[in-house]
Tab-separated table of C-alpha atoms in Angstrom:
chain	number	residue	atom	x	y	z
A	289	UNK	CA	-9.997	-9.796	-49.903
A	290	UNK	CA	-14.316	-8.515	-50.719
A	291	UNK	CA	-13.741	-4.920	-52.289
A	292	UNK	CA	-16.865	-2.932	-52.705
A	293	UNK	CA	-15.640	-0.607	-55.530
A	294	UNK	CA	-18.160	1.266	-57.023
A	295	UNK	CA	-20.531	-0.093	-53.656
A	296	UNK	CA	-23.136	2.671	-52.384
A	297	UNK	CA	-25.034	2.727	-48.836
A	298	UNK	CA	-28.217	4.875	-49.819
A	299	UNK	CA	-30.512	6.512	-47.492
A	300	UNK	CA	-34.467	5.431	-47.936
A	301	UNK	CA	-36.797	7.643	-46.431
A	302	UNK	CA	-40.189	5.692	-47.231
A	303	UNK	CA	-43.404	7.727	-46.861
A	304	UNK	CA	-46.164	5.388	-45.946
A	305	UNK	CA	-46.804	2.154	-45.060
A	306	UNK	CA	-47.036	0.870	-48.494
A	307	UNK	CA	-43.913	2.037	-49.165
A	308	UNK	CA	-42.427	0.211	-46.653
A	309	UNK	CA	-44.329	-3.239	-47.981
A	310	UNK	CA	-42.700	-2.089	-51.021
A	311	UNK	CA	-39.456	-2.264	-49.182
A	312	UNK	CA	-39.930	-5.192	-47.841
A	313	UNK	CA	-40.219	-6.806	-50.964
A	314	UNK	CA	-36.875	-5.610	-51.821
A	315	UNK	CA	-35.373	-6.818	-49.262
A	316	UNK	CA	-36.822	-10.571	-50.241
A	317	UNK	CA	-34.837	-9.833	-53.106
A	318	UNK	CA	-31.794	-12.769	-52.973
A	319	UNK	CA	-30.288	-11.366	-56.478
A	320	UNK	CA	-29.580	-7.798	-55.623
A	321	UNK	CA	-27.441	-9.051	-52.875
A	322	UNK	CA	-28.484	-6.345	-50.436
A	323	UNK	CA	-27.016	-5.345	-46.994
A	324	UNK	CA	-29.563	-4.045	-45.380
A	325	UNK	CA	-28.657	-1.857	-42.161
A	326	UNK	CA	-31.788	-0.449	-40.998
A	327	UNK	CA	-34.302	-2.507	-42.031
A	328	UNK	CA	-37.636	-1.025	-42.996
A	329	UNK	CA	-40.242	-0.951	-40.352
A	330	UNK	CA	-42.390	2.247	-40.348
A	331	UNK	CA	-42.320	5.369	-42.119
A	332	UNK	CA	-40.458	7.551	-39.234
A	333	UNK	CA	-37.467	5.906	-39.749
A	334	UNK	CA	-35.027	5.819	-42.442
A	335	UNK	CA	-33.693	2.700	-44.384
A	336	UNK	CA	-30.165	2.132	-44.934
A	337	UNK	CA	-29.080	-0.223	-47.636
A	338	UNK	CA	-25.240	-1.285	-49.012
A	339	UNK	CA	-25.989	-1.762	-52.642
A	340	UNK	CA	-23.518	-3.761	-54.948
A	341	UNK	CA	-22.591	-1.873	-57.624
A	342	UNK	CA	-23.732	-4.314	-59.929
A	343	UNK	CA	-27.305	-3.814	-58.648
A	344	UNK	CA	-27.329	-0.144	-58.393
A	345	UNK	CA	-29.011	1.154	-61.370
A	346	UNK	CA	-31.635	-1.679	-60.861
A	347	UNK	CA	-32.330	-0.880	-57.196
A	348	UNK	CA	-32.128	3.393	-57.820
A	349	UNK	CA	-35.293	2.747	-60.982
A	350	UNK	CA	-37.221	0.323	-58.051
A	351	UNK	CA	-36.808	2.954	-55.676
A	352	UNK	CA	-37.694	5.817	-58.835
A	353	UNK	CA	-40.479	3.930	-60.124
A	354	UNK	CA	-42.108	3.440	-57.142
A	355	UNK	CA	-41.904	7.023	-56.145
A	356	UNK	CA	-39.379	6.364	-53.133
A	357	UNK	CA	-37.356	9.134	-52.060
A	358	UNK	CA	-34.058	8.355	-51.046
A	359	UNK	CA	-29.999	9.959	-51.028
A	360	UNK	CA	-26.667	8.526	-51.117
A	361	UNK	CA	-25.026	8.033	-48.236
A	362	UNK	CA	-21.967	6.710	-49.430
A	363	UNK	CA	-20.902	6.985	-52.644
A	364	UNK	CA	-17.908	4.930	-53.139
A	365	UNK	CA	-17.468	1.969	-49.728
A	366	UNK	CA	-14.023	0.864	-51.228
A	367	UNK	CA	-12.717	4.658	-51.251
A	368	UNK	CA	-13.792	5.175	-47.704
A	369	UNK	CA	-12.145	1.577	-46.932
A	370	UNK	CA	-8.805	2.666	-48.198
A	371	UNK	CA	-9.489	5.743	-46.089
A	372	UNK	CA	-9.533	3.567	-43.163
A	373	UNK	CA	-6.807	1.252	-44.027
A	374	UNK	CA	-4.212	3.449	-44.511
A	375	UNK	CA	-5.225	5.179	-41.645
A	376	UNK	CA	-4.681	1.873	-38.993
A	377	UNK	CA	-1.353	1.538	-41.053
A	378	UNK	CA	-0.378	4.902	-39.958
A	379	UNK	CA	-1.621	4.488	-36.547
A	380	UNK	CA	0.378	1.288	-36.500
A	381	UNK	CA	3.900	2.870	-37.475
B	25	UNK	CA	3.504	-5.185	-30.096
B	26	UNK	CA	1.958	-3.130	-27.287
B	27	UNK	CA	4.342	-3.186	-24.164
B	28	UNK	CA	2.205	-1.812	-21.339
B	29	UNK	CA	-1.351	-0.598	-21.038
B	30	UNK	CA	-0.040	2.998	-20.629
B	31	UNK	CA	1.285	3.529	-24.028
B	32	UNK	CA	-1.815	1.539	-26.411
B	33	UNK	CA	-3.532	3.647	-28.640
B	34	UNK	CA	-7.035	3.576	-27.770
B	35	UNK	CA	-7.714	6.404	-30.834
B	36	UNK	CA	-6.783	3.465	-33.424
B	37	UNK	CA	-8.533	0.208	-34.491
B	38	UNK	CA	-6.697	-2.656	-33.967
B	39	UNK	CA	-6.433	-6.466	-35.133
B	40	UNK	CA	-7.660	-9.272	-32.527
B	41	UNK	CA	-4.067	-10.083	-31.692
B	42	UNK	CA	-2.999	-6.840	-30.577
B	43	UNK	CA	-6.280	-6.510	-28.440
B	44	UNK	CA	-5.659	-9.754	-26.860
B	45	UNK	CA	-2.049	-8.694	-26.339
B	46	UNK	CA	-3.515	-5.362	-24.850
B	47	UNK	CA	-5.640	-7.608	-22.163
B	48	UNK	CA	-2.971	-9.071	-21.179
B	49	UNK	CA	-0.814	-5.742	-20.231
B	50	UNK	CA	-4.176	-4.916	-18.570
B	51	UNK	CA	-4.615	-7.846	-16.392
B	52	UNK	CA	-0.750	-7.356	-15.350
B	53	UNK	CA	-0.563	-3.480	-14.891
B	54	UNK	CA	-3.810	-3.952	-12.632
B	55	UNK	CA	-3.255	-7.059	-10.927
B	56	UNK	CA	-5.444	-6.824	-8.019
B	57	UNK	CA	-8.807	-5.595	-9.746
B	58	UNK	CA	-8.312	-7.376	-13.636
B	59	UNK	CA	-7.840	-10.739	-14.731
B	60	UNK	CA	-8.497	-12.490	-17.897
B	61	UNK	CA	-10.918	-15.043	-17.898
B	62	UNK	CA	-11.598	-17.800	-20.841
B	63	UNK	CA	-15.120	-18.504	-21.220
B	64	UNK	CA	-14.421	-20.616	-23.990
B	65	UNK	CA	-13.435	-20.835	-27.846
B	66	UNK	CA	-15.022	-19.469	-30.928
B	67	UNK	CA	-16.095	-21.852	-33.999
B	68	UNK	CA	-12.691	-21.466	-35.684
B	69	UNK	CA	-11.008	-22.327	-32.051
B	70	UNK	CA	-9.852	-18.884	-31.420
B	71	UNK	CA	-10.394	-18.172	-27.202
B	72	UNK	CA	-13.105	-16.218	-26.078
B	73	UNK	CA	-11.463	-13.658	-23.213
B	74	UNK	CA	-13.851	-11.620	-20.939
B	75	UNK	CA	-12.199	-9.093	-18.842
B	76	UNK	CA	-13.137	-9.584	-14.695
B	77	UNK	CA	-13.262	-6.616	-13.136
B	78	UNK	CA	-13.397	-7.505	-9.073
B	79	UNK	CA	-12.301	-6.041	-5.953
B	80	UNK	CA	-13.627	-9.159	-3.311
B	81	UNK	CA	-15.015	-12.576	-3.213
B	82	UNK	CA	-15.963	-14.806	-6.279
B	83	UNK	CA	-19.596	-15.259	-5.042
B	84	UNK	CA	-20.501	-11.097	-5.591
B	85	UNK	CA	-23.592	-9.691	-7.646
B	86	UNK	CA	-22.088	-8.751	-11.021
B	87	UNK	CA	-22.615	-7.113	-14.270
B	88	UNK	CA	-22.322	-8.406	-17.606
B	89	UNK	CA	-21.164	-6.118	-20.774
B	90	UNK	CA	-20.154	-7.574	-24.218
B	91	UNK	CA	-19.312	-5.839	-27.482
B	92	UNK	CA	-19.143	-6.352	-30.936
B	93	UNK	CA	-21.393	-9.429	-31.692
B	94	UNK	CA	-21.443	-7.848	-34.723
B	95	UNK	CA	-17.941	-8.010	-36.204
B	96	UNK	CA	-18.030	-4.985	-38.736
B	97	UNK	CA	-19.350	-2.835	-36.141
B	98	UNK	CA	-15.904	-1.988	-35.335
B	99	UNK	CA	-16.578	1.223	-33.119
B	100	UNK	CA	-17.725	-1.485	-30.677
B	101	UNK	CA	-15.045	-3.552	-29.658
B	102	UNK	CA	-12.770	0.261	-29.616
B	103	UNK	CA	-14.838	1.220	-27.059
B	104	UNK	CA	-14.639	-1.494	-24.980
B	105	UNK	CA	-10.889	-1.666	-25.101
B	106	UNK	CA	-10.904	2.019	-24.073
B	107	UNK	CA	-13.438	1.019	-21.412
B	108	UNK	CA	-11.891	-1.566	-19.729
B	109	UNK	CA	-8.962	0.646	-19.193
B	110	UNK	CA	-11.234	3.185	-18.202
B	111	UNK	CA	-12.395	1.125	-15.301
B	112	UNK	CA	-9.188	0.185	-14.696
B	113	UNK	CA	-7.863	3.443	-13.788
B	114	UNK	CA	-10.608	5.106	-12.407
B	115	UNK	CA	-11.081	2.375	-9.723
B	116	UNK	CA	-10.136	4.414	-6.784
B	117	UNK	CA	-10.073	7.908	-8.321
B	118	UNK	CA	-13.762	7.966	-8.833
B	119	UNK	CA	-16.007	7.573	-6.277
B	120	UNK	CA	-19.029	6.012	-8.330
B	121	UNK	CA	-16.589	3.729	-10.023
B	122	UNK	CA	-15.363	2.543	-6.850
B	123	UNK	CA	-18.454	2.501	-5.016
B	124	UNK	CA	-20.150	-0.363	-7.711
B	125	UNK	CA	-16.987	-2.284	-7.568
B	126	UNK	CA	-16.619	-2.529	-4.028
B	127	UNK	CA	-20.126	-3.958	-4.198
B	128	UNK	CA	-20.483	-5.701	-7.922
B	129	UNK	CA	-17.926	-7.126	-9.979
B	130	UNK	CA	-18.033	-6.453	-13.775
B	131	UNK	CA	-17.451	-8.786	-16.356
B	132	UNK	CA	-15.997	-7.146	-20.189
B	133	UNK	CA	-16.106	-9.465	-23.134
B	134	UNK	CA	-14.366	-6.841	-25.974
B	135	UNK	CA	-14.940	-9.517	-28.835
B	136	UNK	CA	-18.004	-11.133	-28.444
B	137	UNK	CA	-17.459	-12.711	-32.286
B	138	UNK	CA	-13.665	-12.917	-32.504
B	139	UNK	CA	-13.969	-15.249	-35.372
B	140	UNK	CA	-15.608	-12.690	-37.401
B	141	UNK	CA	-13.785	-9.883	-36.547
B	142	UNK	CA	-10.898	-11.409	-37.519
B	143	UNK	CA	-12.664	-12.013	-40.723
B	144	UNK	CA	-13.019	-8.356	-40.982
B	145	UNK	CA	-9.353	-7.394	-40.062
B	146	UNK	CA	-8.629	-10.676	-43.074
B	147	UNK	CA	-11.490	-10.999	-46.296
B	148	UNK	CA	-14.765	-8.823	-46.002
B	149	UNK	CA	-15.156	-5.544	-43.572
B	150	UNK	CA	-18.614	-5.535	-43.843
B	151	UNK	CA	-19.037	-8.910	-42.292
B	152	UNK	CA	-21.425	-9.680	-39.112
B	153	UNK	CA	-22.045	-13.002	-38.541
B	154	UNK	CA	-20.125	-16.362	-37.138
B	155	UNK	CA	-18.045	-17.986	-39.513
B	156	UNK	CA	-19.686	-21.515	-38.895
B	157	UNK	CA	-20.082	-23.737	-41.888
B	158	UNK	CA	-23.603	-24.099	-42.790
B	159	UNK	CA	-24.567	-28.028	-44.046
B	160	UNK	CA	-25.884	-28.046	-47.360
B	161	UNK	CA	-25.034	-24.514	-48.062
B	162	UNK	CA	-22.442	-22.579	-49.880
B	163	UNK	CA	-23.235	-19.467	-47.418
B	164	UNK	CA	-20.936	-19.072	-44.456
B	165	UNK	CA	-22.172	-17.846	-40.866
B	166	UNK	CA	-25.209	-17.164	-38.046
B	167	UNK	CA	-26.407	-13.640	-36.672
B	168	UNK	CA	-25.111	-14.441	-33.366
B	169	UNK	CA	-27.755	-11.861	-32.026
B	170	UNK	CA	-30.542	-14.199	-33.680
B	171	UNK	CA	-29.426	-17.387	-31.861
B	172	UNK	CA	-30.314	-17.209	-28.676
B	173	UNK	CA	-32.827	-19.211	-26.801
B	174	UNK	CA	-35.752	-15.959	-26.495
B	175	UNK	CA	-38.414	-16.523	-29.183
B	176	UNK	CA	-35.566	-18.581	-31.278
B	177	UNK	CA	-36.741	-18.340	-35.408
B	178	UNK	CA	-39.555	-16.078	-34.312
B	179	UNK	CA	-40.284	-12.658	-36.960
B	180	UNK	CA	-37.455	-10.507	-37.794
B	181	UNK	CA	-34.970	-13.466	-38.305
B	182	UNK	CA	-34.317	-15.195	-41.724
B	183	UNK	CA	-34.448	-18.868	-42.847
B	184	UNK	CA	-31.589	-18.745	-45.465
B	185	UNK	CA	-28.511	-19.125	-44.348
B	186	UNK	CA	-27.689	-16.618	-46.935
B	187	UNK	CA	-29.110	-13.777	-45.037
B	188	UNK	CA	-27.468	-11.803	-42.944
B	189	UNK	CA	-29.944	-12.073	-40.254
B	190	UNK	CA	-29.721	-16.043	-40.539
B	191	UNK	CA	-30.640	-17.386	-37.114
B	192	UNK	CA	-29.004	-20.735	-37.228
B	193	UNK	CA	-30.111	-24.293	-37.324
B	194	UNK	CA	-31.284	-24.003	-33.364
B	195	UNK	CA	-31.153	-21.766	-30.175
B	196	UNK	CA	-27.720	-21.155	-29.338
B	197	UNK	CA	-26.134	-23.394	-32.208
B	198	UNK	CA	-23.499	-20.906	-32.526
B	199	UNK	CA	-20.537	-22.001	-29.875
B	200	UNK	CA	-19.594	-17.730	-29.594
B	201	UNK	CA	-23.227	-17.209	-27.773
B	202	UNK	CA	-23.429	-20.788	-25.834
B	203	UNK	CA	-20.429	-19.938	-24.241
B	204	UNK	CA	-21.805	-16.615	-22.898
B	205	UNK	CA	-25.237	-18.664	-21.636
B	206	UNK	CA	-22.880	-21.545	-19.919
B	207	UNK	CA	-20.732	-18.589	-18.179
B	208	UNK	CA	-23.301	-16.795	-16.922
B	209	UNK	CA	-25.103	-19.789	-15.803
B	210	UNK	CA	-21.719	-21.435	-14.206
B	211	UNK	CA	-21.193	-17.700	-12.849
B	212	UNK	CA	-24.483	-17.214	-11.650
B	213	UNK	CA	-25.541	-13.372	-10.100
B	214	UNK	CA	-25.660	-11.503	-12.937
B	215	UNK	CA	-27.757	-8.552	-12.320
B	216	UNK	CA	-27.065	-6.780	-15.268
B	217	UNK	CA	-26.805	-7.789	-19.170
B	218	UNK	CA	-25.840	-4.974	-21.235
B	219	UNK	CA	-24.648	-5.846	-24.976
B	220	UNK	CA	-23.001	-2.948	-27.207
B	221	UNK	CA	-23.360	-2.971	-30.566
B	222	UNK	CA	-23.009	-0.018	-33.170
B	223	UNK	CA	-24.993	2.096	-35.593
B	224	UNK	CA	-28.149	4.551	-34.830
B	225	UNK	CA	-27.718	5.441	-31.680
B	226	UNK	CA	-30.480	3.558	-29.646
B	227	UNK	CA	-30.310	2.557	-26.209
B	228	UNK	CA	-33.005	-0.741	-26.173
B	229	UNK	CA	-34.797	-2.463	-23.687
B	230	UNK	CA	-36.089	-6.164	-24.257
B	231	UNK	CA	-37.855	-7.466	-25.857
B	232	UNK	CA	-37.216	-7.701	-29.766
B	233	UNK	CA	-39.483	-11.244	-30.694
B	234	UNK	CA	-42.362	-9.197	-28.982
B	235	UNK	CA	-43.469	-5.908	-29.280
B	236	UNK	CA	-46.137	-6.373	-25.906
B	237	UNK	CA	-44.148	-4.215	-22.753
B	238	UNK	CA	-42.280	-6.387	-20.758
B	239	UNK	CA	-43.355	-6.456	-17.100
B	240	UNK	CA	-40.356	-3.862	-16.039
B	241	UNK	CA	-40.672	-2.240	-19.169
B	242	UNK	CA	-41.631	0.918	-17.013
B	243	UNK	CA	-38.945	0.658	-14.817
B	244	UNK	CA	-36.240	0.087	-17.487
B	245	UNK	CA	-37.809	2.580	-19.641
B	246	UNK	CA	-37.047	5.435	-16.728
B	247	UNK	CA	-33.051	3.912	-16.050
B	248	UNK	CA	-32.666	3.490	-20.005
B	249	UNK	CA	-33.846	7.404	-20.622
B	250	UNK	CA	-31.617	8.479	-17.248
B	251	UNK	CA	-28.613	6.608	-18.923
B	252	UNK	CA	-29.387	8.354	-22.462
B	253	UNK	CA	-29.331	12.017	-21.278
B	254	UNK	CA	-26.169	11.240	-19.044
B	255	UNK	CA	-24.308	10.104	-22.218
B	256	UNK	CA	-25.751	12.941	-24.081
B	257	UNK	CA	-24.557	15.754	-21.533
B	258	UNK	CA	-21.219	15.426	-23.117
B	259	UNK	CA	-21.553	16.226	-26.779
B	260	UNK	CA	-25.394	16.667	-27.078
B	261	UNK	CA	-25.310	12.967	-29.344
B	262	UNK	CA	-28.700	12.289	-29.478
B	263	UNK	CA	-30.457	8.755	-28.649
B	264	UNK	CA	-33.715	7.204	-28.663
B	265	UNK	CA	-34.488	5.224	-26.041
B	266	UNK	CA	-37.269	2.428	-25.979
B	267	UNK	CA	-38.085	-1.577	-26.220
B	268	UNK	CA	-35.998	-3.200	-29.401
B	269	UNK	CA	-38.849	-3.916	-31.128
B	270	UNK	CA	-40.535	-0.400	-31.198
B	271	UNK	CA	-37.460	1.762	-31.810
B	272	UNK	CA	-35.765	-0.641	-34.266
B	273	UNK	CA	-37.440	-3.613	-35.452
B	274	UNK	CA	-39.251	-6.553	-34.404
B	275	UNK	CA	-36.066	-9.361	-34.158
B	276	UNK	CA	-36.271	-12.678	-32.538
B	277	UNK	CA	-33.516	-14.384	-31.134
B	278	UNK	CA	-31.623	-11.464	-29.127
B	279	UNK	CA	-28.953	-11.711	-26.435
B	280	UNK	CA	-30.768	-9.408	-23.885
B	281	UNK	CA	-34.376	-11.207	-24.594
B	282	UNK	CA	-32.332	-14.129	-23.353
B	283	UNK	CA	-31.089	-12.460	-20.433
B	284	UNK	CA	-34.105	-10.475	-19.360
B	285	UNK	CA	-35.813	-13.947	-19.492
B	286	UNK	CA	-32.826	-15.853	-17.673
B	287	UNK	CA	-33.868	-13.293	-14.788
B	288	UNK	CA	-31.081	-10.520	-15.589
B	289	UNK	CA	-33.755	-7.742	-14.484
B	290	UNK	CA	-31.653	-4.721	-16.044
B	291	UNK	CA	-30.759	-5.634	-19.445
B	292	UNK	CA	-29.963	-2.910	-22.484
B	293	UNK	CA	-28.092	-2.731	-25.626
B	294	UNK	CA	-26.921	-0.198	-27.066
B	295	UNK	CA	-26.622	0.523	-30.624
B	296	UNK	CA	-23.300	3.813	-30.791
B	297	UNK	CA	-22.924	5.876	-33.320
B	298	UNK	CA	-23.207	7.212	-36.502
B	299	UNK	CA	-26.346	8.301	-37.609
B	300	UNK	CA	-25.448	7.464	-41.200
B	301	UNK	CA	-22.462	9.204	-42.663
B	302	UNK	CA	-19.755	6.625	-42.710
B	303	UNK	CA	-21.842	3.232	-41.729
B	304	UNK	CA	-19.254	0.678	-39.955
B	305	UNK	CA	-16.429	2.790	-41.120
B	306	UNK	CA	-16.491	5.757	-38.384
B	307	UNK	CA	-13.582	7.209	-38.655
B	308	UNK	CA	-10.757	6.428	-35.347
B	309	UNK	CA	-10.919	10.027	-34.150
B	310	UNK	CA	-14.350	9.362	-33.019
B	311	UNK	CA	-13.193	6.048	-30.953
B	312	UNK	CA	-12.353	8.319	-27.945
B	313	UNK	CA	-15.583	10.485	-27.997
B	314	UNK	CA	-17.801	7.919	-28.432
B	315	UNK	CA	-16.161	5.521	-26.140
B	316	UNK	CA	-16.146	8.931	-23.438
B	317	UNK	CA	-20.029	9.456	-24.204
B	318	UNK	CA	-20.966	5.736	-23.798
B	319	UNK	CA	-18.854	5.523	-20.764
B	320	UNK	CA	-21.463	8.115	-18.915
B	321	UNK	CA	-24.425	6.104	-19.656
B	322	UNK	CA	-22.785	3.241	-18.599
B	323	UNK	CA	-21.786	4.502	-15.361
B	324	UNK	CA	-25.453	5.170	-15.174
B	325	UNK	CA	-26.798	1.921	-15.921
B	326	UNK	CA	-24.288	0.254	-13.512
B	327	UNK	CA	-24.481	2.691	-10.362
B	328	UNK	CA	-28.413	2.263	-10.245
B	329	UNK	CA	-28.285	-1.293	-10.723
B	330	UNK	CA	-26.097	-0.764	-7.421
B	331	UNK	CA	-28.601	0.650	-5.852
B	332	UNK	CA	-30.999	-1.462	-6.679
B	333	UNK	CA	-29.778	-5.371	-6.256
B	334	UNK	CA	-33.035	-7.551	-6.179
């Protein structure tokens, strides 16, 4: 069974049209294994992205470096996973 | 197991099995307005069950609504579960209800992907896509909602079969989505094509390969914005309303560009909650109220496409 310990869904909230190029570029990106889900399109909407952990500080100093605001959403996808696991097993008993 | 309809528990996610189970308590508590139909099987030869809602003759205008395309957007496939029983016992309590199904018949298909929302349920909870093997690569899977025959491999769809926006080696290569074209082609008389998925809270109008206004696009715009404040009268959950490619993103391949094209005039998907707080993991005690809030716009869509059959 995929965990995603350590996995965090950050919030993008790009500022211009060049930062969204710049996001777009990301999301070319094959090694950061992104799961991107809202995509970016245009500055008045935000961009959701599942980041491994493995690519997290990498992706967080892109986002820095290019002067990209952005906030975590979720911090930890495995801990809210085992949230929702045990609760179907108690639904199911 | 579930034994009857009564006692399921639509606040709770549940595995494939036990929603197929569920249908079948459905179709046998209700008799004389469900049955179960097969429009086919998935990739890894699970069946593919729609719900038929009907009250009268095979040869009525109907309405088409399918959910969870998307396997990990598990909010989806809750909500129809709890919708399809919804129907089920409102039909002759509620007047609207009852009015559109002495007129339309409506067609439910709760898992649209079954093969990866078992996947879900089995390996990976974050997966969307088919589970069909992909020649020559090591990547598993289509975006069923990129395979369809409406600007197939057009902009906002991906090449690599890596991707999870991966549209597939041709227009509806995936078996999951040329079932749903062959049904409602067999079927014929669909006047409505409304496909749920979850996350945002958009109500969309096609198309997504184009972002020029459709020709209805006034028309839909008006019934899609009606449906939106209906749903939103409940808990004040806010949604934008507008053509996929201007309120989301430019995609190519969509089931309701197919539709709308095919001729289904009044065509929408919805995207339910969250706004971004727990992704495809909303918690179960928000099955119910967003299932209840959907429901309203629903009710919307389908009582004006009552009163206006074309």
């Amino acid at each position: 069974q995929k965990r995603f310990i350590g996995d965090q869904v950050l919030r993008i909230e790009p500022g211009s049209n060049e930062q969204i190029s710049v996001l777009q570029s990301l999301q070319e990106e094959d090694d950061f294994q992104l799961d991107f889900w809202l995509h970016p399109t245009n500055p008045d909407l935000p961009v959701d992205v599942r980041v491994p952990i493995a690519s997290l500080q990498a992706v967080k100093d892109f986002l820095e470096s290019n002067g990209i605001r952005y906030s975590v959403m979720i911090s930890d996808v495995q801990e809210m996973l085992e949230q929702e696991q045990k609760e179907m097993e108690a639904n199911r008993r | 197991m579930e034994r009857s309809s009564k006692s399921f528990n639509f606040a709770a996610y549940h595995t494939l099995e036990t929603i197929y189970d569920w249908m079948d308590t459905l179709a046998a508590d209700y008799p004389h307005l469900v049955s179960k139909v097969q429009i086919g099987f998935s990739y890894e030869q699970r069946p593919m069950y729609a719900l038929k809602f009907s009250t009268g003759s095979s040869s009525r205008p109907a309405i088409w609504i399918d959910a969870g395309i998307h396997s990990r957007e598990w909010v989806t496939q809750a909500t129809a579960v709890w919708t399809a029983n919804k129907i089920a016992t409102d039909y002759g309590q509620d007047r609207s209800l009852t009015s559109i199904l002495d007129m339309l018949d409506i067609y439910l298909l709760v898992v649209a992907n079954p093969d990866g929302y078992a996947y879900t349920h089995s390996n990976n909870r974050m997966w969307r896509k088919t589970r069909s093997k992909n020649p020559g690569s090591v990547c598993v899977g289509v975006d069923p909602n990129r395979n369809w025959d409406a600007g197939f491999g057009g902009p906002g769809a991906s090449t690599n079969p890596c991707s999870d926006s991966y549209h597939g080696p041709s227009a509806q290569s995936e078996v999951e989505v040329k079932n749903v074209v062959n049904f409602i082609k067999q079927t014929g008389n669909f006047k409505g094509f409304i496909s749920i998925h979850s996350y945002s809270q958009l109500l969309m109008y096609p198309h997504g390969y184009s972002c020029n206004n459709i020709p209805d696009y006034q028309e839909l715009d008006a019934v899609g914005k009606s449906a939106a404040k209906a749903l939103g009268s409940l808990y004040g959950t806010s949604y934008k309303v507008g053509s996929i490619c201007k309120i989301i993103y430019q995609a190519s391949g969509g089931s309701i560009d197919w539709s709308y094209n095919y001729g289904i005039k009044y065509s929408f998907a919805f995207e339910l909650r969250d706004t971004g707080r727990y992704g495809f993991l909303l918690p179960a005690n928000q099955i119910i109220p967003t299932a209840s809030e959907t429901w309203l716009a629903l009710l919307n869509i389908m009582e004006y496409v009552r009163d206006h059959t074309y």
